[in-house]
Short mmCIF file of C-alpha atoms in Angstrom, two decimals:
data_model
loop_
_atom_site.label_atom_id
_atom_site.label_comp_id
_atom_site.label_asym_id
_atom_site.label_seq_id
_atom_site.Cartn_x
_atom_site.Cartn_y
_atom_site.Cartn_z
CA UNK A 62 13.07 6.37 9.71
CA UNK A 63 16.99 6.88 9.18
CA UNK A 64 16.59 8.31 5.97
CA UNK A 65 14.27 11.08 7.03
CA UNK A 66 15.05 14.71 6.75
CA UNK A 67 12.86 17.32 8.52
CA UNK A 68 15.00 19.91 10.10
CA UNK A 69 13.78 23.15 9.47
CA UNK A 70 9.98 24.48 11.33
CA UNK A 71 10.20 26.86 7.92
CA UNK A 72 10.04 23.92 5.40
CA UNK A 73 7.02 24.57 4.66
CA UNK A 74 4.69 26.72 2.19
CA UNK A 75 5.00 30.72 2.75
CA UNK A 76 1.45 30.91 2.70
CA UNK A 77 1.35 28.75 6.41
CA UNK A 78 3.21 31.11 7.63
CA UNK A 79 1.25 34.70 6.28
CA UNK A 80 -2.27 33.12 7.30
CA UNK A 81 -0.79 31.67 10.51
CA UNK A 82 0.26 35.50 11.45
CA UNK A 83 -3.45 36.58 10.42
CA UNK A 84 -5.12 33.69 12.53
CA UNK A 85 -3.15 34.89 15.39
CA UNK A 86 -4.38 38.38 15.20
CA UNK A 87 -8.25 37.76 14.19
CA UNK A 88 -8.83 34.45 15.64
CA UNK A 89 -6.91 33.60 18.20
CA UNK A 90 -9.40 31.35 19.78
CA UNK A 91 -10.92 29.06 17.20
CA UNK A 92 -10.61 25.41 17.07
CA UNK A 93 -10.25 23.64 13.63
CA UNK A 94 -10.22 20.18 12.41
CA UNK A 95 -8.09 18.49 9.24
CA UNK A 96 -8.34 15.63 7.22
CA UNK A 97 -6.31 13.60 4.91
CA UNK A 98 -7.72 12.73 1.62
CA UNK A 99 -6.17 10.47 -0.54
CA UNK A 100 -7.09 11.34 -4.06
CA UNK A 101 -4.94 8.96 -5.38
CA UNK A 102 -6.17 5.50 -3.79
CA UNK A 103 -2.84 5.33 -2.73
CA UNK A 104 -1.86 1.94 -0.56
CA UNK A 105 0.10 2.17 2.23
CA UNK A 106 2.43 -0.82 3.61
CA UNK A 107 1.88 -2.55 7.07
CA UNK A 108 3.78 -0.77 9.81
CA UNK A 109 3.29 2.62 7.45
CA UNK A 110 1.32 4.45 10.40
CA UNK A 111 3.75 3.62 13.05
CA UNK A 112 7.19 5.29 11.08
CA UNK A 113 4.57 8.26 10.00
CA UNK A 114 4.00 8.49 14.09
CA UNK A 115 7.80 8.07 14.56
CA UNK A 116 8.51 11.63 12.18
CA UNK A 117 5.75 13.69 13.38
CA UNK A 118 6.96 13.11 17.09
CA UNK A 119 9.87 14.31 16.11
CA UNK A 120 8.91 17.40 14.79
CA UNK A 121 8.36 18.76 18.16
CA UNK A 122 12.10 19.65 18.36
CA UNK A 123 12.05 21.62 15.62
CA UNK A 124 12.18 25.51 16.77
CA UNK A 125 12.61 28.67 14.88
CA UNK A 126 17.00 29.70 14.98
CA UNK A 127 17.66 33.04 15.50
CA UNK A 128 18.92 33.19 11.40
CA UNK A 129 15.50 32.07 10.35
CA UNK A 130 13.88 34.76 12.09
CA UNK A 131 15.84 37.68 11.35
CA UNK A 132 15.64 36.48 7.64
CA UNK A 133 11.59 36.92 8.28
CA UNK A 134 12.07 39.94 9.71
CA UNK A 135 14.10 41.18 6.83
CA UNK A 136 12.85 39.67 4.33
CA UNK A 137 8.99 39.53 5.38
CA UNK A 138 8.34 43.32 6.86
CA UNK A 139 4.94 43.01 6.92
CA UNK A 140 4.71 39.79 9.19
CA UNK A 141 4.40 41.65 12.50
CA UNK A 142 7.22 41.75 15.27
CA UNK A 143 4.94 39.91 17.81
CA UNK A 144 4.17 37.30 15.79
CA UNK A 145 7.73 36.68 14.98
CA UNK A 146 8.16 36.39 19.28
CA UNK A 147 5.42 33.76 18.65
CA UNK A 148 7.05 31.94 16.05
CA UNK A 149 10.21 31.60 18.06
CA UNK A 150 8.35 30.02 21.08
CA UNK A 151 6.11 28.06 18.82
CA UNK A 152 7.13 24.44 18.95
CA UNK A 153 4.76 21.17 16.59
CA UNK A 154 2.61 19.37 19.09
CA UNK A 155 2.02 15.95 17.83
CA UNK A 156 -0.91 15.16 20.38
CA UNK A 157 -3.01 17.59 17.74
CA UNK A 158 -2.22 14.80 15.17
CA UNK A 159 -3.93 11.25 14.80
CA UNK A 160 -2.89 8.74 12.71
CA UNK A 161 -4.72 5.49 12.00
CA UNK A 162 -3.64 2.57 9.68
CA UNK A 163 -6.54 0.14 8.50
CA UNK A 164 -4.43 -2.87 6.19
CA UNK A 165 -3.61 -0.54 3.74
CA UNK A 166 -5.44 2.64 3.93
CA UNK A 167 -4.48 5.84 6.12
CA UNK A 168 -6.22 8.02 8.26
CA UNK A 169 -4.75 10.99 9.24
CA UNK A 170 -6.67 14.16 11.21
CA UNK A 171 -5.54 17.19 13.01
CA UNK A 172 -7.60 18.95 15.75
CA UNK A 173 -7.00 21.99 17.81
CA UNK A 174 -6.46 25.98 17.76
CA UNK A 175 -6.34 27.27 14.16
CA UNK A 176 -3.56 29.20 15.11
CA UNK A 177 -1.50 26.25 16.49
CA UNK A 178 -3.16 23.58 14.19
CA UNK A 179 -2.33 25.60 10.47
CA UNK A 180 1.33 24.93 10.20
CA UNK A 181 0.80 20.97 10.25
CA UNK A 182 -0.46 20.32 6.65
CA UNK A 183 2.24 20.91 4.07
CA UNK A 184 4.95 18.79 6.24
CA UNK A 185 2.54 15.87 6.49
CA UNK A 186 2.07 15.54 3.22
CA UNK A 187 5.63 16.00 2.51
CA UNK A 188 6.85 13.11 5.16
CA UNK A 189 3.52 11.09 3.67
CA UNK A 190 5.25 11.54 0.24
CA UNK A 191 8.73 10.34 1.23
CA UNK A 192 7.42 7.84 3.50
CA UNK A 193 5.59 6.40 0.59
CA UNK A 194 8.33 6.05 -1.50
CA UNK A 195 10.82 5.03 0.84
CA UNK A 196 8.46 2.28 2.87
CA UNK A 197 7.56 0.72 -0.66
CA UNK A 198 11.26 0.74 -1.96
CA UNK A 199 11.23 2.65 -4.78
CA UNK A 200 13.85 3.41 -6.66
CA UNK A 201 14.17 7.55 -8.13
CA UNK A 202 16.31 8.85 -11.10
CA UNK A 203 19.66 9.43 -9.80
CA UNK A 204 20.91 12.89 -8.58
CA UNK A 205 22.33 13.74 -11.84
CA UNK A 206 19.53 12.86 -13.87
CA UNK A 207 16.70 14.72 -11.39
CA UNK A 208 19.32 18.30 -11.95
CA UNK A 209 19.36 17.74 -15.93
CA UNK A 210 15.48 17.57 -16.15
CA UNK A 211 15.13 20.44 -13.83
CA UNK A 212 17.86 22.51 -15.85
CA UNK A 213 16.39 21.78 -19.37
CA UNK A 214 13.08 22.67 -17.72
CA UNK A 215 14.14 25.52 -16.56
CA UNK A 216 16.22 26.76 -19.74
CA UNK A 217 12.53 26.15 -21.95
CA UNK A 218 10.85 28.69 -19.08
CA UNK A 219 14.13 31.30 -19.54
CA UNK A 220 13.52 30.87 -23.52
CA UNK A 221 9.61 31.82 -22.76
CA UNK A 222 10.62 34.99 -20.66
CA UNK A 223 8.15 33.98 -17.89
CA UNK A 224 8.47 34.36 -14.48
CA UNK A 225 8.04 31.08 -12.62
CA UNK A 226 8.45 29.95 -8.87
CA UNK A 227 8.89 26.29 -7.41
CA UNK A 228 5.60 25.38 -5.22
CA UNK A 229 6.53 21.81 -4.73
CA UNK A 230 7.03 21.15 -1.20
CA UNK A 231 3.26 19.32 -0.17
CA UNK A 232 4.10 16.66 -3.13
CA UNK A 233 7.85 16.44 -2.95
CA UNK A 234 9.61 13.00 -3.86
CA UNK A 235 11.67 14.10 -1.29
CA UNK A 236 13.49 16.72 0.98
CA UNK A 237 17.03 15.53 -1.00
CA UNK A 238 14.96 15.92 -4.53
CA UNK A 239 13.42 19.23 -3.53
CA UNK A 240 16.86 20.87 -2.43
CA UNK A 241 18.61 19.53 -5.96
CA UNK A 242 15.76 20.84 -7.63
CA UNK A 243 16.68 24.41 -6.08
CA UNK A 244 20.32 24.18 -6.53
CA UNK A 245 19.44 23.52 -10.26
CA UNK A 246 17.29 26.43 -10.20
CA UNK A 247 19.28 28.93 -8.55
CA UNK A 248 22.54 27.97 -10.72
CA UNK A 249 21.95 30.58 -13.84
CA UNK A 250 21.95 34.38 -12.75
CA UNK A 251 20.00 35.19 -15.76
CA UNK A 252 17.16 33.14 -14.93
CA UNK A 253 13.44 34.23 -14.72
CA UNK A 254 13.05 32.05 -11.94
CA UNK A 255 11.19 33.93 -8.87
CA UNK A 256 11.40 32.08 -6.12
CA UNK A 257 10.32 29.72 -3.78
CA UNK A 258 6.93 28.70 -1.66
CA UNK A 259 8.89 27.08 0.48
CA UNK A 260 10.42 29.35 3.42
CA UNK A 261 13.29 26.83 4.52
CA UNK A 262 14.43 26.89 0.71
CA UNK A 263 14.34 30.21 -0.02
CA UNK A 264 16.46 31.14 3.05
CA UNK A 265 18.50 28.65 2.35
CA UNK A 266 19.30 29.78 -1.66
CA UNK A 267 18.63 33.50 -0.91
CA UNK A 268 15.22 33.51 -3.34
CA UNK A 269 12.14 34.99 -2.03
CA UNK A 270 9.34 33.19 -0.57
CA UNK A 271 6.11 33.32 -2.46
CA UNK A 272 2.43 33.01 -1.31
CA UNK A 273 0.06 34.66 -0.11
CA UNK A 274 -2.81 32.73 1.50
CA UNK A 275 -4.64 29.23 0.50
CA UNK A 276 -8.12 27.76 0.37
CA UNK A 277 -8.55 27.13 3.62
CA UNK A 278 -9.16 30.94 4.50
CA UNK A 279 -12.01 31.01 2.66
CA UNK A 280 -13.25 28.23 3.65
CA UNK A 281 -12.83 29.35 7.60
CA UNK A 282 -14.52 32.24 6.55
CA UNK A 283 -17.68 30.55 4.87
CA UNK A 284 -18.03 28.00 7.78
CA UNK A 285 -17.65 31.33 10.21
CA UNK A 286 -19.28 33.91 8.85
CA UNK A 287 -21.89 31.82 6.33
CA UNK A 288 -20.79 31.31 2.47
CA UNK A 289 -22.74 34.27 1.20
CA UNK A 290 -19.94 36.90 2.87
CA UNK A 291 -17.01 34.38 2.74
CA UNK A 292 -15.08 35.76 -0.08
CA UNK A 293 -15.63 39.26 0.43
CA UNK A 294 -14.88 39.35 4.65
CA UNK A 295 -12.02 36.67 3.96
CA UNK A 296 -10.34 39.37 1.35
CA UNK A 297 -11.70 42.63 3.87
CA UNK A 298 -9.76 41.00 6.76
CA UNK A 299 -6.14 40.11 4.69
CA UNK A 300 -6.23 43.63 3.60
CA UNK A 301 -6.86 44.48 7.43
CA UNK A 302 -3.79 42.31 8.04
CA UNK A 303 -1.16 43.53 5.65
CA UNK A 304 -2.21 46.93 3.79
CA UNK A 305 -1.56 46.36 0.32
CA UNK A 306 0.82 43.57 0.93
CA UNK A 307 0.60 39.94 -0.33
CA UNK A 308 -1.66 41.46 -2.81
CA UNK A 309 -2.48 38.15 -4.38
CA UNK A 310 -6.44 36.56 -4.05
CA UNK A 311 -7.02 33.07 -4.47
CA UNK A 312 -10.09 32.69 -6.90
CA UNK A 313 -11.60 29.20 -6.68
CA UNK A 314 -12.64 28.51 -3.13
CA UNK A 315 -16.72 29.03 -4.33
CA UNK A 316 -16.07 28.63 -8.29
CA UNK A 317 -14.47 31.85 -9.63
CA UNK A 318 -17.87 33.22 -11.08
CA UNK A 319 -19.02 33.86 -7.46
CA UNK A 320 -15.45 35.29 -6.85
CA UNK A 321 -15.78 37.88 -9.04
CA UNK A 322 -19.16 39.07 -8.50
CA UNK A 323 -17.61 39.75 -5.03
CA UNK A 324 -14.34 41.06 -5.82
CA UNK A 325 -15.12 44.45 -6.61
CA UNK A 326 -13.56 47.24 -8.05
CA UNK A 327 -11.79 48.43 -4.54
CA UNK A 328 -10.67 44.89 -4.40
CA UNK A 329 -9.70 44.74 -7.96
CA UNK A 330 -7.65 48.02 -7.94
CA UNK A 331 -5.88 46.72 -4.15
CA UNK A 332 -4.59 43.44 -5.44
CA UNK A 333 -1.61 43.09 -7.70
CA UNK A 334 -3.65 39.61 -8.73
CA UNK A 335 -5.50 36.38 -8.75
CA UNK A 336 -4.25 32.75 -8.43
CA UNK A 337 -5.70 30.12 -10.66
CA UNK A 338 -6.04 27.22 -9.04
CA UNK A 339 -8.97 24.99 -10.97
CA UNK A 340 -10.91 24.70 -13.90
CA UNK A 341 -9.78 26.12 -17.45
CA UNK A 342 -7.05 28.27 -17.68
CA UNK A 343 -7.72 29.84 -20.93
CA UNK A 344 -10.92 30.34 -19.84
CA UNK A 345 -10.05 32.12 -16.54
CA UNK A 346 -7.90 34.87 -18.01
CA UNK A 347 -10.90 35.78 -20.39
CA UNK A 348 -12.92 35.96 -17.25
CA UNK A 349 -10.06 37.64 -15.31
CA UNK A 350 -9.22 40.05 -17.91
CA UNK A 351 -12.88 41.26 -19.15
CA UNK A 352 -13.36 41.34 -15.07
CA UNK A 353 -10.40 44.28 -14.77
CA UNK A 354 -11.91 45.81 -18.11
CA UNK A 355 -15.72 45.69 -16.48
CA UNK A 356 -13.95 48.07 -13.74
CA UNK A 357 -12.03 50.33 -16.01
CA UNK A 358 -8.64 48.65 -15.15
CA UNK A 359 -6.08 48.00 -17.27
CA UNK A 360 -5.43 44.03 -17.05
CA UNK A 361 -1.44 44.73 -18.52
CA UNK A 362 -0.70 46.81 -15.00
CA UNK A 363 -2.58 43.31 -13.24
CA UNK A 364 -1.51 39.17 -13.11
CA UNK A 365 -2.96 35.74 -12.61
CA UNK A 366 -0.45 33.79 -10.90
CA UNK A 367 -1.34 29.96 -12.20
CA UNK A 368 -0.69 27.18 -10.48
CA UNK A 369 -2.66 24.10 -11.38
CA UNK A 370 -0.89 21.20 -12.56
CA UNK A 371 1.03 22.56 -14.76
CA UNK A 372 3.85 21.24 -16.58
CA UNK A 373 6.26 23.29 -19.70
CA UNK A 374 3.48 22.57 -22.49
CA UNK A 375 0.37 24.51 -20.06
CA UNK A 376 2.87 26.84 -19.40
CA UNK A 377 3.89 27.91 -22.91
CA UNK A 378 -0.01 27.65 -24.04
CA UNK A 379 -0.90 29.99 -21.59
CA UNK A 380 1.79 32.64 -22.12
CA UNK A 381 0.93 32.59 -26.03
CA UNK A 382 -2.66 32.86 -25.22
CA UNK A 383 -2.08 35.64 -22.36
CA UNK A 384 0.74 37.99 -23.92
CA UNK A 385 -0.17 41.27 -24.64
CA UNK A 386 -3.38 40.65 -22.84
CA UNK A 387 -2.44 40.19 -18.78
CA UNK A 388 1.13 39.56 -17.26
CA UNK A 389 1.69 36.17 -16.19
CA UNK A 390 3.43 33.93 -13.92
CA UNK A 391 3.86 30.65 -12.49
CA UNK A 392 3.78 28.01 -9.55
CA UNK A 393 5.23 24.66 -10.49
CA UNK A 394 4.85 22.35 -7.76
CA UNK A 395 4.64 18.52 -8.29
CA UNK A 396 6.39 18.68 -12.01
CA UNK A 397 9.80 20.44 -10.55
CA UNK A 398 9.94 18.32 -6.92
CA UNK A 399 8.48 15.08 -8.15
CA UNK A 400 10.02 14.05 -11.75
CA UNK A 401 12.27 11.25 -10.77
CA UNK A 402 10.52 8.73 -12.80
CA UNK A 403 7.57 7.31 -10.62
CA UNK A 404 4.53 7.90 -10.38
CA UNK A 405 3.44 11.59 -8.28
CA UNK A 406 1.55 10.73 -5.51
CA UNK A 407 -2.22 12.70 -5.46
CA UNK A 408 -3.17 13.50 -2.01
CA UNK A 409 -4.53 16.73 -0.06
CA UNK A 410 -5.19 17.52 3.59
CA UNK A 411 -8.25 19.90 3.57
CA UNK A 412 -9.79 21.77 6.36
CA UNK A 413 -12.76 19.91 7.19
CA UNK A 414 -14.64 21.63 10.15
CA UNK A 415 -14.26 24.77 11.96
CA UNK A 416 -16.21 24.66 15.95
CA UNK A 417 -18.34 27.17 16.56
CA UNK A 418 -19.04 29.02 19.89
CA UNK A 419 -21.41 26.56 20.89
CA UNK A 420 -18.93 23.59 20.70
CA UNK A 421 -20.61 22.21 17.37
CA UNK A 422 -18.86 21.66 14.44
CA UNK A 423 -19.66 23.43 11.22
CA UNK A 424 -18.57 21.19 7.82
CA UNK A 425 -16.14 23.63 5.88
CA UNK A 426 -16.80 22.92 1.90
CA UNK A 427 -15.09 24.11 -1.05
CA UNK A 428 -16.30 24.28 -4.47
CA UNK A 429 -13.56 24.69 -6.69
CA UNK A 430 -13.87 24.97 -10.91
CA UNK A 431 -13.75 21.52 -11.64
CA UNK A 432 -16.60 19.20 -9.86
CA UNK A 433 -14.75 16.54 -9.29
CA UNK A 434 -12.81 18.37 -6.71
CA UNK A 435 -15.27 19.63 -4.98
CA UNK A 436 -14.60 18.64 -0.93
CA UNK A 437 -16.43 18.58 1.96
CA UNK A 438 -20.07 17.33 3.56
CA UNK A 439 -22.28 16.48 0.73
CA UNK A 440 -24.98 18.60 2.37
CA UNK A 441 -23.18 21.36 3.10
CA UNK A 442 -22.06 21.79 -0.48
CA UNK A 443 -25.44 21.38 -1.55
CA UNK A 444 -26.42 23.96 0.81
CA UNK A 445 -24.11 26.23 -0.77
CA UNK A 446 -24.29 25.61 -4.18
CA UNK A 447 -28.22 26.72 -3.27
CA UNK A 448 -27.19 30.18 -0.73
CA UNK A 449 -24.53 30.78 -4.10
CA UNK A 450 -26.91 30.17 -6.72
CA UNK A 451 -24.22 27.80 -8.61
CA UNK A 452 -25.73 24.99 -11.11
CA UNK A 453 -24.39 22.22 -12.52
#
């Protein structure tokens, strides 16, 4: 597709990147599979799988400059040097992608290495996104109208005094909507605006990249090492990695009342934070902060990062609610890259299966706050809602 724009191997979430450095030193040799799930019942027109095939072969050119990686270098000390070598020589290999049209529904899976397979997510979903909207002819708020909302939205955030970061690439309208969406952003110097998941972007408007690691981690880890000891080796083996560093834990994977009967008070004192990612907000930071209290921590010198679907009225309920109580901040993904007056598009791409030594595959579940999204083989979330003593 002409209009197509792809040309960075760091346009994509920060997080990718951090776990992709992990993978390559603690599991180098595991093969993974991915699946897209489309939340939204989305259809997709005839021909739709053939210009998705088109892109995604031509992400194979895409290679790492010499800029990008001495801004990873400089800006990212804690990604090791090696890895960094890797990155460089790493090039997308679309055989690990299949992509199947049936009249209007899409199939889309990724097999292979973990450490190869993990960058492929976030850009398919992007180039699913744009594809969607291009294919089917619709028509976005103009240029100037997408940088007023994003302005005004971003003045309301400066007037609350909370720190907030754009994690919009995965649901994008757009690459052209995402990058006016950061130019908007970066224009005031005053601005509590963070930074960026996206590592293309922040290079790009000299913001820092945010993330730390995602679901899927945890999910490896309870597929790998059985769901009993998948929060607690998942968290052991990041602080392995980095040290302090990227001191952020995701909260949800197994419902956030089995996180925190695992994340102890070492844990609790090493991280900066938690991520909420699902389920109640207001109810998470009472969990979160008597949690910190339960372990004699102060929760002001602690934050939740939150990041669920959240748009300026969320965001000013849950700093009210929160000040004085925890510090705060923000990930707003689809409501900063796709407000251009259509509708968002809803769809994930989930780690599905991880193969064990044997050759078999092993379901990968993930039980997140809210039922409804819970993912994975019906069984094997059954099986762990039983090893994890979670009801209904």
């Amino acid at each position: 597709m002409q209009n197509m724009t792809f040309n960075s191997i760091l346009d994509n979430d920060f997080y990718k990147i951090t776990m992709q450095n992990a993978v390559v030193q603690l599991f180098p040799r595991q093969t993974v599979k991915y699946e897209f799930i489309n939340r939204g019942k989305h259809h997709f027109p005839e021909g739709f799988d053939h210009a998705l095939r088109e892109v995604v072969n031509k992400m194979a050119e895409l290679k790492l400059t010499k800029d990008e990686k001495k801004f990873l270098a400089q800006t990212c000390p804690y990604l090791d040097l090696p890895y960094l070598d890797f990155l460089e020589g790493y090039h997308y290999d679309p055989s690990e992608v299949k992509i199947l049209q049936t009249g209007n529904d899409l199939s889309v899976t990724v097999e292979g290495l973990w450490y190869r397979t993990i960058l492929w997510e976030v850009p398919l979903l992007a180039l699913i996104s744009e594809l969607h909207y291009e294919m089917n002819h619709m028509e976005r708020d103009s240029n100037e109208v997408v940088m007023a909302k994003t302005l005004e939205k971003a003045d309301s955030l400066n007037k609350l005094g909370v720190n907030f970061a754009e994690f919009g690439t995965r649901r994008r309208h757009s690459y052209k909507v995402q990058n006016l969406v950061m130019e908007a952003l970066t224009q005031k110097k005053d601005s509590t605006f963070i930074g960026s998941s996206n590592v293309h972007f922040a290079m790009k408007y000299g913001v820092k990249p945010i993330g730390t690691h995602a679901h899927e981690w945890f999910m490896f880890h309870g597929a790998e090492f059985g769901f009993k000891m998948a929060n607690e080796l998942a968290l052991e083996h990041w602080v392995d990695v980095y040290r302090g560093d990227l001191g952020v834990a995701l909260s949800d994977t197994y419902t956030t009342d089995v996180f925190f009967q695992q994340f102890d008070k070492k844990f609790a004192k090493l991280f900066d934070g938690v991520r909420h990612d699902s389920g109640d907000a207001l109810e998470f930071a009472d969990k979160t902060i008597a949690h910190y209290k339960r372990h004699g921590i102060n929760p002001l010198f602690k934050y939740i990062i939150f990041s669920d679907a959240l748009n300026l009225e969320k965001v000013e309920e849950i700093t009210n609610y929160c000040k004085g109580k925890i510090g705060v901040s923000f990930g707003i993904g689809t409501n900063l890259t796709n407000d251009v007056g259509l509708k968002p598009m809803n769809i994930v791409m989930k780690l599905i299966g991880v193969q064990s030594l044997n050759k078999e595959w092993i379901p990968t579940v993930k039980l997140s706050d809210e039922h409804g999204k819970y993912t994975g083989d019906p069984k094997m979330i059954e099986l762990a809602k039983e090893f994890l003593r979670i009801k209904d």
